[in-house]
Structure formats: C-alpha cells, structure tokens
Coordinates of C-alpha atoms in Angstrom, one line a residue:
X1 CA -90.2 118.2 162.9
X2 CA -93.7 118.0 161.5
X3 CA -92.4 118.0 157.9
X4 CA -91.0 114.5 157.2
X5 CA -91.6 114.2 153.9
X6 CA -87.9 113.1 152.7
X7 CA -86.6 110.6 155.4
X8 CA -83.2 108.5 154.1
X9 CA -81.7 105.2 155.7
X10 CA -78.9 103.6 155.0
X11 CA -79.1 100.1 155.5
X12 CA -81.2 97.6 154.2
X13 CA -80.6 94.8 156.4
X14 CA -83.3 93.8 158.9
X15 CA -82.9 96.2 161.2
X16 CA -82.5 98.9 158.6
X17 CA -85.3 98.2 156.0
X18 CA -87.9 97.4 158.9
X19 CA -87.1 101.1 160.0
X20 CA -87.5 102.2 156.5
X21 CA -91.0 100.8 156.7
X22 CA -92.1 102.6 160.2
X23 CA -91.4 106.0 158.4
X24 CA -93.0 104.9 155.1
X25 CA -96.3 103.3 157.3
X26 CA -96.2 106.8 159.0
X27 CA -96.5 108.9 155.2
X28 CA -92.9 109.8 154.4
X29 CA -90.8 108.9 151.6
X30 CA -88.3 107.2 152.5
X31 CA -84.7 106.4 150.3
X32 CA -83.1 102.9 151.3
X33 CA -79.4 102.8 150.2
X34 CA -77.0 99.8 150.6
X35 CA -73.9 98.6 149.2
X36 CA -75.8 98.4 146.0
X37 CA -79.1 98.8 144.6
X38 CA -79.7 95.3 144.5
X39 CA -79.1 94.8 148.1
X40 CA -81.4 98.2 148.5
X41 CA -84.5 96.2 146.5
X42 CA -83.8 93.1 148.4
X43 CA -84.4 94.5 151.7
X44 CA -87.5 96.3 150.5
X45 CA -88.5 92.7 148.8
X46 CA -88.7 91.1 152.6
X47 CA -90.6 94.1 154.2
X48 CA -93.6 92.6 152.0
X49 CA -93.4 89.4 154.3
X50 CA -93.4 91.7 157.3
X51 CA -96.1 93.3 156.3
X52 CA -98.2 90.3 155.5
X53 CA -97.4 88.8 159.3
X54 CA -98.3 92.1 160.6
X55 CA -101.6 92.2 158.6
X56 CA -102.2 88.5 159.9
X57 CA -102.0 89.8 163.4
X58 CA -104.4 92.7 162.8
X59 CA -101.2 95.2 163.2
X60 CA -101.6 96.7 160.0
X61 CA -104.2 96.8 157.1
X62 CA -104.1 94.9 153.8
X63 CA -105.5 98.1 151.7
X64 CA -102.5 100.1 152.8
X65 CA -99.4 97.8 151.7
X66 CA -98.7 98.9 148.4
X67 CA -99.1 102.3 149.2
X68 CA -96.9 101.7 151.7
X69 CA -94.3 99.8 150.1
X70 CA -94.7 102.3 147.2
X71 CA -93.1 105.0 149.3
X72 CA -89.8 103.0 150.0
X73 CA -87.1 104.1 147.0
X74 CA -83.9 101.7 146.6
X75 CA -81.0 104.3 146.0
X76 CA -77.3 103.8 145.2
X77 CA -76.1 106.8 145.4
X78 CA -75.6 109.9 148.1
X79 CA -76.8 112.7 146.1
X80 CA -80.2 111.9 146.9
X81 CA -80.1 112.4 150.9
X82 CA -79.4 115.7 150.3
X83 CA -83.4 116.6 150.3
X84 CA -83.6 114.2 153.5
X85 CA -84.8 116.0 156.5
X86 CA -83.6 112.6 158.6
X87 CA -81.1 110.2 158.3
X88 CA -81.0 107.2 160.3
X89 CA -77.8 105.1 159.7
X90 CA -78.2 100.9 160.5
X91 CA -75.5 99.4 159.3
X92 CA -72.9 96.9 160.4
X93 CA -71.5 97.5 164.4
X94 CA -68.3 98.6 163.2
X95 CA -67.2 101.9 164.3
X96 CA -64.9 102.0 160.8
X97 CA -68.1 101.0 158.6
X98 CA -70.4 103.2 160.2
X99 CA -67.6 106.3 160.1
X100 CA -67.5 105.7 155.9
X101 CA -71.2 106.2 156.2
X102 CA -71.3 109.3 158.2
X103 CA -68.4 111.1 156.4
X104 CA -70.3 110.5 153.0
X105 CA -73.7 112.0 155.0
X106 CA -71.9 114.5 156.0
X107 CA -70.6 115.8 152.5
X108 CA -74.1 115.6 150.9
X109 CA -76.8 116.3 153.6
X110 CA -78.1 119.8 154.3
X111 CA -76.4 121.7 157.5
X112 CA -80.3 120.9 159.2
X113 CA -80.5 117.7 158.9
X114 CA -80.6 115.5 162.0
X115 CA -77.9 112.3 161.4
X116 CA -79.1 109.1 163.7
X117 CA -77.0 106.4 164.1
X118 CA -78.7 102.9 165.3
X119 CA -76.1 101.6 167.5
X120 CA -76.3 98.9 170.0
X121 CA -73.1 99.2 172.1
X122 CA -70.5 102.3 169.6
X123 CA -71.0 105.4 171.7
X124 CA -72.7 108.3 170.1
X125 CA -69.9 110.4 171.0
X126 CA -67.4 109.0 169.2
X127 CA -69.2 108.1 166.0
X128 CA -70.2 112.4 166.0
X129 CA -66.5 112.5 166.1
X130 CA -66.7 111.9 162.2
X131 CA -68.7 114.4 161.2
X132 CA -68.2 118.2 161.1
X133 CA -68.0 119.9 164.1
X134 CA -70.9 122.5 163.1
X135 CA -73.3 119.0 162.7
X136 CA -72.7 117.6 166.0
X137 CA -75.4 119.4 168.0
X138 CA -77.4 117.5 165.2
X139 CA -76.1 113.8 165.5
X140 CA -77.5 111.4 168.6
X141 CA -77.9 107.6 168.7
X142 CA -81.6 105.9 168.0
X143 CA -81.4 102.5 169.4
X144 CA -84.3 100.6 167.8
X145 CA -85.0 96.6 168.4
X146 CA -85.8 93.9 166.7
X147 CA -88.4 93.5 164.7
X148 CA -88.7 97.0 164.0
X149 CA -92.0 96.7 163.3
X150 CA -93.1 95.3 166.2
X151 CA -90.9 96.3 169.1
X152 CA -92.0 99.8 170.6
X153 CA -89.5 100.6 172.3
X154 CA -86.4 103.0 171.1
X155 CA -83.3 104.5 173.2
X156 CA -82.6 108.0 172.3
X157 CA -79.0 108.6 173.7
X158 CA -78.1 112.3 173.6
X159 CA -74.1 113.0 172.7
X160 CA -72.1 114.9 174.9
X161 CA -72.6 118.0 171.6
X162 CA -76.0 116.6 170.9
X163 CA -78.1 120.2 171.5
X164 CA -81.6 120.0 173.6
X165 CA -83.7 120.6 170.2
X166 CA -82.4 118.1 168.6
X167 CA -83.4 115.2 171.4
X168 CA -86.6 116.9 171.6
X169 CA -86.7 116.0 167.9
X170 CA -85.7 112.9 167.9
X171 CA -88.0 112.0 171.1
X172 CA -91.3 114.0 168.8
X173 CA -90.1 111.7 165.4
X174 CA -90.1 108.3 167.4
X175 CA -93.6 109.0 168.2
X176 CA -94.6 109.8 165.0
X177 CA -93.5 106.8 163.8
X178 CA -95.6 104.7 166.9
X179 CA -92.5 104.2 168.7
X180 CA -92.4 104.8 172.8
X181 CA -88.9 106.7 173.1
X182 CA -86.6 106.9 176.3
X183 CA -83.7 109.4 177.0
X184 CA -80.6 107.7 177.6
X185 CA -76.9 108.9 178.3
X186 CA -74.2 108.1 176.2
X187 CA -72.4 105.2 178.4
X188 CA -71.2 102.1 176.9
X189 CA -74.3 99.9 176.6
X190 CA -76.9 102.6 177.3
X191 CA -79.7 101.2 179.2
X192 CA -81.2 98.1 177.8
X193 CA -78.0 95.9 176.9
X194 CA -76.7 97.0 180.4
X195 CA -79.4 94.9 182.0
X196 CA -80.5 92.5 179.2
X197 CA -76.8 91.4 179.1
X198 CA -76.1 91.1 182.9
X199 CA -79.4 88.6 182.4
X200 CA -77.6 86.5 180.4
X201 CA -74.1 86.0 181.6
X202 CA -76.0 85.0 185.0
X203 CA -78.3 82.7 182.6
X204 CA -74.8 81.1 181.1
X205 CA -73.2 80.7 184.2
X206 CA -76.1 78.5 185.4
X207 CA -76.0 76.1 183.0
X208 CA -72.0 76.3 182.9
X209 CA -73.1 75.3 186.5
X210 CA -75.1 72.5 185.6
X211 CA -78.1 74.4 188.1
X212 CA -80.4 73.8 184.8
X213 CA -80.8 73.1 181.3
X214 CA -80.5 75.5 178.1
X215 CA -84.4 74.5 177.4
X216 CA -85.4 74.5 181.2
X217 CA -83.6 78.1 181.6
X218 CA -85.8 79.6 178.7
X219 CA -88.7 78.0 180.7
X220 CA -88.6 79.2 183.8
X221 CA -88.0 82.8 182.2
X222 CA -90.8 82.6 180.2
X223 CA -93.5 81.1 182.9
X224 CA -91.5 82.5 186.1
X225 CA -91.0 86.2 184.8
X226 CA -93.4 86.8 182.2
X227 CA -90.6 87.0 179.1
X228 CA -91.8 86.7 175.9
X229 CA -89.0 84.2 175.0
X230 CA -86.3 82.5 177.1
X231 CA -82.1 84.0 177.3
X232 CA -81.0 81.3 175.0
X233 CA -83.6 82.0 172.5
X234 CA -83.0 85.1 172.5
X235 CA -79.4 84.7 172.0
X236 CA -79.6 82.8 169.4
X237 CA -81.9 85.1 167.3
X238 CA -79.8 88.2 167.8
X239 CA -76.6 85.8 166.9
X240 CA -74.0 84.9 169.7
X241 CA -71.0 86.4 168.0
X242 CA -73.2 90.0 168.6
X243 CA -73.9 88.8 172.3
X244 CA -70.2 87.5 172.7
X245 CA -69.3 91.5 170.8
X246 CA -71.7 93.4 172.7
X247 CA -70.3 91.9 176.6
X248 CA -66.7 92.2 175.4
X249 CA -67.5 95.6 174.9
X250 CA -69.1 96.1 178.5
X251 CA -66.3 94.2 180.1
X252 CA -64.1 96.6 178.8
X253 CA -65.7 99.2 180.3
X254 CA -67.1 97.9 183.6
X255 CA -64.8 95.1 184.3
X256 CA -65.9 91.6 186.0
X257 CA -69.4 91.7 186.4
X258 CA -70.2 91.7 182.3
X259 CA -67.4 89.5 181.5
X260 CA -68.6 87.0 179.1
X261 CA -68.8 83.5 180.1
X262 CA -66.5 80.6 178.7
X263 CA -69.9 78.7 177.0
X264 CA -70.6 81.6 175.3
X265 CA -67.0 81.9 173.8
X266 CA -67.3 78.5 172.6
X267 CA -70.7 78.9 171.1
X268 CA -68.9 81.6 168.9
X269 CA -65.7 79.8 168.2
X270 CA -67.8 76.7 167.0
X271 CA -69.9 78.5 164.6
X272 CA -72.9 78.0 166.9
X273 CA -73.9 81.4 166.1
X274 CA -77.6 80.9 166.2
X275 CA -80.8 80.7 164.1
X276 CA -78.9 82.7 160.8
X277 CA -76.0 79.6 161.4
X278 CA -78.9 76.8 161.8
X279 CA -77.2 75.8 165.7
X280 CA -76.8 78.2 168.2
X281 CA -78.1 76.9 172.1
X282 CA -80.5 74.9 169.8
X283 CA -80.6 73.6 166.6
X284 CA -82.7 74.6 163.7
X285 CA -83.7 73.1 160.3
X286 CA -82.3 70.0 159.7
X287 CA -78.4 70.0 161.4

C-alpha cells in the first residue's frame, strides 16, 4: 500500500477530521464527508487550531499547514470514494449508523479497497456483516485515540474474514501515517478499553467508598503511576455517557468484574457528562 494517493473518511467529528489530517500531513488527498458539507468544512475549519497547538509544541511546522490543510476536500456525496484506495469510517458508536455508512461504501468503493471502521467497543465482525461477502477479507477495525494527532498508538483488530494481507496493510498504512500499530483480536473491548476501563470502575468504587477524593484519585495516578492525566479527568474528556456505554457493553460480555458502578450511572443520568456538558467529576467554565 505504497500508493495512497486517494484516502476517504467519513466523519468529521474530532476523532474523524483529526484522522483526516494524519493522512493529509503524510501526502495523500484525503475526502471528508459528513451529514452535510457544512459539517465536512467545519471539521476541517478546527484542524487549523490543531495544527497551530501542534506547531506551538514543535510537532509540526508552520510552512507546511496550508499545504496540508489544502489536501483535505469536504464532500457530500459517495460517488467520490469510489477512487479511494482507503476508507476509514469514524462516525457515531452506533452499530445502526455505522451499518448506513458501510452499506453506502460498499455500493460505490472499488472491490480493492480496504474499509476501516474506528470502533471503540462494536466488534469488527459484526459491522463486516454489512458489507458484501467478497469485501470482508478487506474490512478490519482501526482503533485510533484521542487526539489523533497526538496519540500514537492505534489497535488494528483483524475480523474473523479479515485476510492476512489486508492486516499487513493496515499494520504498513498506520505507520505511514506516524502511528505505532498493535494486532488485536476481535473481542469485545479489544485490548486497551479492556484494561483502561477495569481502571476506572476500581477508581469509582473508591471514591463510592469514600477511600479518596475525585481530585486526590487523579493525583495519586498522575504522581504515583506516571499518567499523563488522572481517571476522572479522563472520563470526563471522553464523556461519561461513552464510559457509562463502553462498560455496559463489557459487562455484557464478561459479567461482574466491568459492571459499571452506581456513581457513574448518576453522573450520566444528571447530565454530568463531562467537559462537552461543562460538569462531569468537575466543573468547567462557569456552572
């Protein structure tokens, strides 16, 4: 997969347009498609902002933005993914949202190219499930994190008809886009939200405990174990309803130990859903 001239995304949320930008920084030409074009231009409006914190930080290089921003397109149609050698699909978590998506993919995109979906918790398997069975050798999950642009790391989790070229592939473009790539299986909550999550049910449970503080729990995680930010910050920037979605999820599958704790419920059921809600574990702005 040396050629990645034509890359599409749909998805121009954060997640999405931030992995937009990692293919356009790396020299392809990427097409952003959303619900409309004006959603499409608005995500590529904030990826100037990324870029500019990213240029503050000495991560990227001020002669190479417009360029760079130049080779993101705002689409709102399918017809143009069907030149894309990749498509990576970040939309909502909703298996019924993301199916729409694929089945329109799979109408329009060439027989070769390779479908990724950006999934946090919807196994790969299932989600192949709506697409042509002659294109599911060519369909595994890409699990990127945010910020795009600055997180390295990306799951790669191979479908139980994903073929051994196409995770080769999907391994090769991750690192041609400066990401560090692991292989994981296709189990609910692949690797990282399997023991990100069992972190923070234990983190709720202490303070449903009364053993420490919200504030004193980020604390000790930052200064006793080296993470860049504490559980409850973390929480609240990924949004607690996700958190609350994702262990749900993993309960289901793996029963007690990931069942999500009554704090958390009420977080969700309050509207403390984080920073996007301005309270989450703490408040923002001026609630």
């Amino acid at each position: 997969m040396n050629n990645l001239e034509k890359v599409g995304v749909v998805g121009a949320g954060l997640m999405g347009s931030e992995i937009a930008l990692c293919f356009a920084i790396s020299g392809s030409r990427v097409m952003l498609k959303d619900a409309s074009l004006e959603l499409a231009k608005r995500g590529i409006d904030r990826l100037s902002s990324v870029l500019d914190r990213n240029i503050a930080k000495g991560r990227f290089e001020q002669q190479n933005k417009e360029a760079t921003l130049a080779r993101i397109v705002p689409v709102d149609a399918w017809d143009p993914f069907e030149e894309a050698k990749v498509v990576v699909e970040a939309v909502f978590e909703s298996f019924q949202v993301k199916s729409e998506v694929f089945k329109n993919l799979d109408r329009v995109c060439k027989p070769e190219c390779l479908l990724f979906t950006n999934t946090s918790s919807i196994p790969i398997t299932q989600l192949a499930s709506t697409v042509q069975l002659q294109r599911r050798s060519r369909f595994l999950g890409t699990h990127f994190f945010a910020p795009v642009s600055v997180m390295l790391l990306v799951e790669v989790i191979v479908g139980l008809e994903t073929s051994e070229e196409t995770a080769a592939q999907a391994l090769e473009i991750c690192r041609k886009i400066g990401k560090t790539p692991i292989r994981v299986k296709d189990v609910p909550g692949f690797a990282v939200n399997r023991i990100l999550h069992a972190m923070l049910i234990e983190a709720c449970r202490l303070v449903e405990e009364e053993v420490v503080t919200v504030e004193d729990c980020d604390i000790a995680c930052k200064l006793g174990l080296g993470h860049p930010i504490g559980p409850y910050t973390l929480m609240d920037l990924a949004g607690n309803d996700l958190c609350l979605q994702v262990q749900e999820i993993l309960y289901q599958d793996y029963g007690e130990r990931f069942m999500p704790r009554p704090n958390l419920k009420q977080k969700v059921y309050a509207g403390h859903l984080g920073r996007k809600a301005g309270i989450g574990w703490i408040k923002y702005g001026k609630l």
